[in-house]
Coordinates of C-alpha atoms and ligand atoms in Angstrom, one line a residue:
X50 CA -25.2 -12.9 -6.9
X51 CA -22.1 -11.3 -8.3
X52 CA -20.4 -8.6 -6.1
X53 CA -19.7 -5.4 -7.3
X54 CA -16.5 -3.6 -7.0
X55 CA -15.3 -0.5 -6.9
X56 CA -11.6 -0.2 -7.6
X57 CA -9.8 3.2 -6.7
X58 CA -6.5 3.4 -8.7
X59 CA -7.7 1.1 -11.4
X60 CA -4.7 2.1 -13.8
X61 CA -2.0 1.3 -11.5
X62 CA 0.0 -1.9 -10.7
X63 CA -2.4 -3.0 -7.9
X64 CA -5.6 -2.0 -10.0
X65 CA -4.4 -3.7 -12.9
X66 CA -3.9 -7.1 -10.9
X67 CA -7.4 -6.6 -9.7
X68 CA -8.8 -6.3 -13.1
X69 CA -7.0 -9.3 -14.1
X70 CA -8.5 -11.8 -11.1
X71 CA -12.1 -10.0 -11.7
X72 CA -11.4 -11.2 -15.4
X73 CA -11.1 -14.4 -14.8
X74 CA -14.3 -14.5 -12.5
X75 CA -17.0 -12.9 -14.3
X76 CA -19.9 -15.0 -12.5
X77 CA -18.5 -13.5 -9.1
X78 CA -17.4 -10.2 -9.6
X79 CA -18.4 -7.0 -11.7
X80 CA -16.7 -3.5 -12.1
X81 CA -19.0 -1.0 -11.0
X82 CA -16.7 2.0 -10.4
X83 CA -13.2 2.8 -11.2
X84 CA -10.8 5.6 -11.0
X85 CA -7.6 6.8 -12.5
X86 CA -5.1 10.0 -12.3
X87 CA -4.1 9.9 -15.6
X88 CA -3.4 7.7 -18.2
X89 CA -7.1 8.4 -19.5
X90 CA -6.4 6.4 -23.0
X91 CA -5.8 3.4 -20.9
X92 CA -8.4 4.2 -18.6
X93 CA -10.9 4.3 -21.6
X94 CA -9.9 0.9 -22.8
X95 CA -10.6 -0.3 -19.3
X96 CA -14.1 1.0 -19.5
X97 CA -14.6 -0.4 -22.9
X98 CA -13.7 -3.9 -21.9
X99 CA -15.1 -4.0 -18.3
X100 CA -18.4 -1.4 -18.7
X101 CA -18.1 0.3 -15.3
X102 CA -21.2 2.3 -14.3
X103 CA -19.0 5.2 -12.9
X104 CA -15.8 6.8 -13.5
X105 CA -13.9 9.1 -11.7
X106 CA -11.3 11.5 -12.8
X107 CA -9.4 14.9 -12.1
X108 CA -11.6 17.6 -13.6
X109 CA -9.2 18.8 -15.8
X110 CA -9.2 15.1 -17.3
X111 CA -13.1 15.3 -17.9
X112 CA -13.3 16.5 -21.4
X113 CA -10.4 14.1 -22.7
X114 CA -12.6 11.1 -21.1
X115 CA -15.8 12.2 -22.4
X116 CA -14.2 12.6 -25.8
X117 CA -12.8 9.1 -25.7
X118 CA -15.9 7.4 -24.2
X119 CA -18.1 9.1 -27.0
X120 CA -15.9 7.8 -29.8
X121 CA -16.4 4.3 -28.4
X122 CA -20.0 4.8 -27.9
X123 CA -19.7 4.4 -24.0
X124 CA -21.8 8.0 -23.1
X125 CA -23.8 6.0 -20.7
X126 CA -20.7 5.7 -18.2
X127 CA -21.2 8.3 -15.7
X128 CA -18.3 10.5 -14.9
X129 CA -17.4 12.0 -11.6
X130 CA -14.6 14.2 -10.7
X131 CA -11.9 14.7 -7.7
X132 CA -12.0 13.7 -4.4
X133 CA -15.9 14.2 -4.0
X134 CA -16.1 11.7 -6.8
X135 CA -14.0 9.1 -5.3
X136 CA -15.5 9.6 -2.0
X137 CA -19.0 9.0 -3.8
X138 CA -18.1 5.8 -5.5
X139 CA -16.3 4.2 -2.5
X140 CA -19.4 4.9 -0.2
X141 CA -21.9 4.2 -2.9
X142 CA -24.8 1.8 -1.9
X143 CA -24.5 -0.3 -5.3
X144 CA -20.7 -1.1 -4.1
X145 CA -19.7 -4.0 -2.0
X146 CA -16.2 -4.3 -2.3
X147 CA -13.7 -1.4 -2.5
X148 CA -10.0 -1.8 -3.8
X149 CA -8.0 0.8 -2.2
X150 CA -4.9 1.1 -4.4
X151 CA -4.4 4.9 -5.1
X152 CA -0.8 5.4 -4.1
X153 CA -0.1 8.1 -1.3
X154 CA -2.3 10.2 0.9
X155 CA -4.4 11.0 -1.7
X156 CA -6.4 7.9 -1.1
X157 CA -7.1 8.6 2.8
X158 CA -10.5 10.3 2.5
X159 CA -11.9 7.8 -0.3
X160 CA -10.6 4.8 1.7
X161 CA -12.1 5.9 4.7
X162 CA -15.4 6.9 3.1
X163 CA -15.5 3.1 2.3
X164 CA -14.7 1.9 5.9
X165 CA -17.4 4.8 7.0
X166 CA -19.9 2.9 4.7
X167 CA -19.2 -0.6 6.0
X168 CA -17.6 -2.2 2.7
X169 CA -15.4 -4.9 2.4
X170 CA -12.1 -2.8 1.9
X171 CA -9.2 -4.5 0.2
X172 CA -6.4 -2.1 1.7
X173 CA -3.0 -1.6 -0.7
X174 CA -3.1 2.1 0.0
X175 CA -0.6 1.6 3.1
X176 CA 0.0 5.3 3.3
X177 CA -3.7 6.0 4.0
X178 CA -3.3 3.7 7.3
X179 CA 0.0 4.7 8.3
X180 CA -1.4 8.4 8.4
X181 CA -4.5 7.7 10.2
X182 CA -4.1 4.4 12.1
X183 CA -6.6 4.3 15.3
X184 CA -9.1 6.4 13.6
X185 CA -9.4 4.0 10.4
X186 CA -9.5 1.2 12.6
X187 CA -12.2 2.7 15.0
X188 CA -14.3 3.5 12.1
X189 CA -14.3 0.0 10.5
X190 CA -15.2 -1.4 14.1
X191 CA -18.1 1.3 14.3
X192 CA -19.3 0.8 10.8
X193 CA -18.8 -2.9 10.5
X194 CA -16.4 -2.6 7.5
X195 CA -14.1 -5.4 6.7
X196 CA -10.6 -3.9 6.5
X197 CA -8.6 -6.8 4.6
X198 CA -4.8 -6.8 3.8
X199 CA -3.6 -6.6 0.2
X200 CA 0.0 -5.9 1.1
X201 CA 1.7 -9.2 0.3
X202 CA 3.4 -9.3 3.8
X203 CA 0.2 -8.4 5.7
X204 CA -1.8 -10.6 3.7
X205 CA 0.7 -13.3 4.7
X206 CA 0.4 -12.5 8.4
X207 CA -3.3 -12.5 8.0
X208 CA -3.3 -15.9 6.7
X209 CA -0.8 -17.3 9.4
X210 CA -2.9 -16.0 12.2
X211 CA -5.9 -17.7 13.6
X212 CA -9.1 -17.1 11.5
X213 CA -11.0 -14.7 14.0
X214 CA -7.7 -12.6 14.8
X215 CA -8.9 -9.4 13.1
X216 CA -11.9 -9.0 15.4
X217 CA -10.3 -9.6 18.7
X218 CA -9.8 -6.8 21.2
X219 CA -6.0 -7.0 22.2
X220 CA -4.7 -3.6 23.4
X221 CA -1.3 -4.0 21.9
X222 CA -0.4 -7.3 23.4
X223 CA -0.4 -10.2 21.1
X224 CA -3.0 -12.6 21.8
X225 CA -3.8 -16.3 20.9
X226 CA 0.0 -17.6 21.7
X227 CA 1.5 -15.2 19.0
X228 CA 5.1 -14.3 20.1
X229 CA 6.2 -12.2 17.3
X230 CA 5.7 -11.2 13.6
X231 CA 8.3 -11.4 11.3
X232 CA 8.0 -9.1 8.5
X233 CA 9.8 -10.0 5.4
X234 CA 11.4 -7.5 3.3
X235 CA 13.2 -8.3 -0.1
X236 CA 16.0 -5.6 0.6
X237 CA 15.3 -4.0 -2.9
X238 CA 17.5 -3.5 -5.8
X239 CA 20.5 -2.1 -3.6
X240 CA 20.8 -4.6 -0.8
X241 CA 24.4 -5.1 -1.3
X242 CA 25.1 -1.3 -2.3
X243 CA 28.0 0.3 0.0
X244 CA 26.9 4.1 1.2
X245 CA 28.9 5.4 -1.8
X246 CA 27.3 3.5 -4.3
X247 CA 23.6 4.2 -2.7
X248 CA 24.7 7.6 -3.3
X249 CA 24.8 7.9 -6.9
X250 CA 21.7 5.7 -7.9
X251 CA 19.5 7.1 -10.3
X252 CA 15.3 6.8 -10.2
X253 CA 15.6 4.4 -13.1
X254 CA 18.0 2.0 -11.1
X255 CA 15.5 2.5 -8.0
X256 CA 12.4 1.6 -9.9
X257 CA 13.8 -1.7 -11.2
X258 CA 12.7 -3.9 -8.4
X259 CA 14.5 -7.6 -8.5
X260 CA 11.4 -9.4 -7.8
X261 CA 8.4 -7.4 -7.8
X262 CA 6.6 -5.1 -10.7
X263 CA 5.2 -2.2 -9.1
X264 CA 4.5 1.7 -9.1
X265 CA 7.6 4.4 -9.1
X266 CA 6.8 5.4 -5.4
X267 CA 6.5 2.0 -3.6
X268 CA 9.3 1.0 -5.9
X269 CA 11.3 3.9 -4.4
X270 CA 10.4 3.1 -0.9
X271 CA 11.4 -0.4 -1.2
X272 CA 15.1 0.4 -2.2
X273 CA 15.3 3.0 0.7
X274 CA 13.6 0.1 2.8
X275 CA 10.9 3.1 3.7
X276 CA 8.4 0.5 2.3
X277 CA 9.2 -2.1 5.2
X278 CA 8.9 1.2 7.5
X279 CA 5.7 2.1 6.2
X280 CA 4.4 -2.0 6.3
X281 CA 5.8 -2.2 10.0
X282 CA 3.3 0.8 11.1
X283 CA 0.6 -0.7 9.1
X284 CA 1.0 -4.2 10.7
X285 CA 1.0 -2.8 14.2
X286 CA -2.5 -1.2 13.3
X287 CA -3.9 -4.0 11.5
X288 CA -3.3 -6.3 14.0
X289 CA -3.1 -4.4 17.0
X290 CA 0.3 -5.1 18.0
X291 CA 3.3 -3.0 19.4
X292 CA 6.2 -2.8 17.2
X293 CA 8.5 -4.5 19.5
X294 CA 6.5 -7.5 18.4
X295 CA 7.3 -6.8 14.9
X296 CA 10.7 -8.0 13.7
X297 CA 11.8 -7.2 10.3
X298 CA 13.5 -10.2 8.4
X299 CA 15.4 -9.4 5.0
X300 CA 14.6 -12.2 2.5
X301 CA 16.0 -11.5 -0.9
X302 CA 13.8 -14.2 -3.0
X303 CA 10.5 -12.8 -1.6
X304 CA 9.2 -16.4 -1.5
X305 CA 8.2 -16.2 2.1
X306 CA 5.9 -13.0 2.2
X307 CA 6.0 -13.0 6.2
X308 CA 5.7 -15.4 9.2
X309 CA 4.0 -15.4 12.6
X310 CA 5.8 -17.1 15.6
X311 CA 4.1 -18.8 18.3
X312 CA 5.1 -19.4 22.1
X313 CA 5.2 -23.2 21.3
X314 CA 7.8 -22.8 19.0
X315 CA 5.7 -22.9 15.7
X316 CA 6.8 -20.5 13.3
X317 CA 3.9 -20.2 10.4
X318 CA 5.1 -18.9 6.8
X319 CA 3.2 -18.3 3.8
X320 CA 4.9 -18.7 0.8
X321 CA 4.3 -18.3 -2.9
X322 CA 5.6 -16.7 -6.2
X323 CA 5.8 -13.0 -5.9
X324 CA 2.6 -11.8 -7.6
X325 CA 0.2 -9.5 -6.0
X326 CA -2.5 -11.1 -7.6
X327 CA -2.3 -13.8 -5.0
X328 CA -3.1 -11.6 -1.9
X329 CA -5.5 -9.6 -4.1
X330 CA -7.5 -12.7 -4.6
X331 CA -7.1 -13.8 -1.1
X332 CA -8.5 -10.5 0.2
X333 CA -11.6 -10.7 -2.3
X334 CA -12.7 -14.0 -1.7
X335 CA -11.6 -14.3 2.1
X336 CA -12.7 -16.5 3.6
X337 CA -12.9 -18.9 0.6
X338 CA -10.0 -19.2 -2.2
X339 CA -10.3 -18.5 -6.0
X340 CA -8.1 -19.4 -8.8
X341 CA -5.4 -17.2 -10.2
X342 CA -3.0 -17.3 -12.8
X343 CA -0.2 -17.3 -10.4
X344 CA 1.8 -20.8 -11.0
X345 CA 2.0 -22.9 -7.9
X346 CA 5.3 -22.3 -6.4
X347 CA 8.1 -24.7 -7.6
X348 CA 10.3 -25.2 -4.0
X349 CA 12.7 -27.2 -6.5
X350 CA 13.4 -23.8 -8.4
X351 CA 13.5 -22.0 -5.3
X352 CA 15.8 -24.4 -3.4
X353 CA 18.0 -21.5 -1.5
X354 CA 16.2 -19.1 0.9
X355 CA 18.1 -16.4 2.7
X356 CA 17.4 -14.4 6.0
X357 CA 19.6 -11.5 7.1
X358 CA 19.2 -8.5 9.5
X359 CA 18.3 -5.0 7.7
X360 CA 21.1 -2.4 7.9
X361 CA 19.8 0.4 9.5
X362 CA 23.3 2.6 8.5
X363 CA 22.6 2.3 4.9
X364 CA 19.0 2.1 4.9
X365 CA 18.1 4.5 7.9
X366 CA 14.5 4.9 6.8
X367 CA 13.4 1.7 8.3
X368 CA 14.8 3.1 11.7
X369 CA 13.1 6.4 11.5
X370 CA 9.7 4.8 10.7
X371 CA 10.1 2.4 13.6
X372 CA 10.9 5.5 16.0
X373 CA 7.8 7.4 14.3
X374 CA 6.0 4.4 15.4
X375 CA 7.0 4.3 19.1
X376 CA 6.5 8.1 19.2
X377 CA 2.7 7.5 18.0
X378 CA 0.4 10.5 17.6
X379 CA 1.1 12.4 14.4
X380 CA 4.5 11.3 13.8
X381 CA 3.8 8.5 11.1
X382 CA 1.5 11.1 9.3
X383 CA 4.6 13.4 9.3
X384 CA 7.1 10.7 8.1
X385 CA 4.5 9.8 5.4
X386 CA 4.0 13.3 4.0
X387 CA 7.8 14.0 4.1
X388 CA 8.6 10.8 2.3
X389 CA 6.3 11.4 -0.1
X390 CA 7.5 14.7 -1.1
X391 CA 11.3 13.5 -0.8
X392 CA 10.6 10.5 -3.2
X393 CA 8.8 12.6 -5.8
X394 CA 12.2 15.1 -5.6
X395 CA 14.2 12.3 -6.0
X396 CA 12.1 11.0 -8.9
X397 CA 12.4 14.2 -10.4
X398 CA 16.1 14.0 -9.9
X399 CA 16.1 17.3 -7.6
X400 CA 17.7 15.4 -4.9
X401 CA 19.9 12.3 -4.2
X402 CA 18.8 8.8 -3.2
X403 CA 20.2 9.3 0.5
X404 CA 18.8 12.6 0.7
X405 CA 15.2 11.2 1.2
X406 CA 15.5 9.5 4.4
X407 CA 17.6 13.0 5.5
X408 CA 14.5 14.8 4.3
X409 CA 12.3 12.6 6.3
X410 CA 14.5 13.2 9.5
X411 CA 14.7 17.0 8.9
X412 CA 10.9 17.0 9.1
X413 CA 10.3 14.7 11.7
X414 CA 12.6 17.1 14.0
X415 CA 10.8 20.5 12.8
X416 CA 7.4 19.6 12.9
X417 CA 5.6 19.3 16.4
X418 CA 4.2 15.8 17.3
X419 CA 0.9 15.9 19.3
X420 CA -2.2 13.2 19.4
X421 CA -4.0 12.4 16.2
X422 CA -7.4 12.8 17.5
X423 CA -9.1 13.8 14.3
X424 CA -8.7 13.4 10.4
X425 CA -8.9 17.2 10.0
X426 CA -5.6 17.4 12.2
X427 CA -4.0 14.7 10.5
X428 CA -4.6 16.4 7.0
X429 CA -3.4 19.5 8.3
X430 CA -0.3 18.1 9.6
X431 CA 0.1 16.5 6.5
X432 CA 0.2 19.7 4.8
X433 CA 2.5 21.4 7.1
X434 CA 5.1 18.4 6.8
X435 CA 5.2 18.7 3.2
X436 CA 5.5 22.5 3.4
X437 CA 8.6 21.8 5.8
X438 CA 10.1 19.0 3.5
X439 CA 9.6 21.2 0.3
X440 CA 11.6 24.1 2.1
X441 CA 14.2 21.7 3.3
X442 CA 14.7 20.4 -0.4
X443 CA 14.8 23.6 -2.0
X444 CA 18.1 24.1 0.5
X445 CA 19.3 21.1 -0.4
X446 CA 19.1 22.1 -4.0
X447 CA 20.7 25.5 -3.8
Ligands
NAD42 P1 0.7 2.7 -9.2 O1 1.5 4.1 -9.1 O2 1.2 2.0 -10.1 O3 -1.0 3.4 -9.3 C1 -1.2 4.4 -8.4 C2 -2.9 4.5 -8.9 O4 -3.4 5.8 -8.2 C3 -2.8 4.8 -10.2 O5 -4.1 4.3 -10.7 C4 -3.0 6.4 -10.2 O6 -4.0 7.0 -11.5 C5 -3.9 6.7 -9.0 N1 -3.4 7.9 -8.5 C6 -2.1 8.6 -8.3 N2 -2.1 9.6 -7.6 C7 -3.5 9.9 -7.2 C8 -4.0 10.9 -7.1 N3 -3.3 12.0 -6.4 N4 -5.4 11.2 -7.0 C9 -6.2 9.9 -7.3 N5 -5.4 9.0 -7.7 C10 -4.2 8.8 -8.0 O7 0.7 2.3 -8.1 P2 0.7 0.8 -7.3 O8 2.1 0.1 -7.3 O9 -0.4 0.1 -7.9 O10 0.5 1.1 -5.6 C11 -0.8 1.4 -5.3 C12 -1.0 1.4 -3.8 O11 -0.5 -0.2 -3.3 C13 0.3 1.8 -3.2 O12 -0.3 2.6 -1.7 C14 1.3 1.1 -2.8 O13 2.3 1.3 -1.7 C15 0.2 -0.2 -2.5 N6 1.0 -1.3 -2.6 C16 1.4 -1.9 -4.1 C17 1.8 -2.9 -4.2 C18 2.7 -3.1 -5.7 O14 2.7 -4.3 -6.0 N7 2.4 -2.4 -6.7 C19 2.0 -4.0 -3.4 C20 1.6 -3.6 -2.1 C21 1.0 -2.4 -1.8
MG43 MG1 4.4 -5.2 0.9

């Protein structure tokens, strides 16, 4: 029987790649529900092609979507709105698989709803896990959800670990002979920029990643290395491993997507052309494998693979993220909130590139950390941290 898929954030880069895979496997997967925040014309074209039963949009986009669907004779598609609509589709009994591909904190409650409904959850929305950490993992265990990593590095680590690793109790110590996780980073578009050069980079330059085509927020995160910081936190939670067992390795070619080192001296790597369709297909079909359009890796074309240490002076965001993970509690949520606000301000040309990490550091220093025992507390702290970051940005502007 075909599996019914809900794609949260269908108009985004990950959402689009997910549609590409589903399109290739119409007997195995069908699109049941989709959501988008903007680009409603594009959304209606997706509706025309994939015929979902439910679509979720912000309420101020409702009439626009209704009008477009009517033009296409698609009035039978149900439209839901806002966060309540996202939560409803993510936990709908008719849905088997939820692709969590909304960017940022906006994806937290819908992703958590999917987990609590015991779905197979394909996690692209790393910010949701960074914010909620243990709570998300506990909910997955309690409700027997299968939380599968879509982030290429985490998907690679997952592929390099023993099959049953996700289901083992570990209390932070690596088990099964694992010594270290090597989280690879491309280094982003500014890998070799000096601090003086970094000071002057523009949003357009930051969004032009050398190897991956991604949404604007994650592109800026890749340029500051905050993306690797968020991924470090994501890895600690997904594989219940302490941060000192996760080493970041800059690998500019993005051919090795991450590695796992074992106590016997083995290092396992997952390799492939940098295309998110591979990890998406892996998470969709796991433990089986399905075809994608991604061409097989031609090692003769990629005969040189380089590795280097990350530079924490030019890219302090990575250091801040590691410190936040060490502090624990609400610190990762504070880091994430400040980063989202700072990246938006950079994209709006209100602050400069190097200010991003500075805003995050300021916010971490001005918001009290404590234990993250409930989602309500996490959301309250997220809001509070956003206000502190926004105030600081206003000071930087004046
Ligand atoms: P994107 O900006 O291309 O797409 C984001 C999607 O979320 C869009 O469909 C948008 O309409 C929706 N959205 C945005 N704001 C929203 C809001 N407030 N409420 C509801 N929906 C909203 O982003 P992307 O590159 O596809 O990334 C999505 C997520 O996947 C991010 O968390 C990112 O870190 C993660 N991720 C992306 C890649 C990649 O290659 N693009 C790789 C790994 C992980
Ligand atoms: Mg990644």
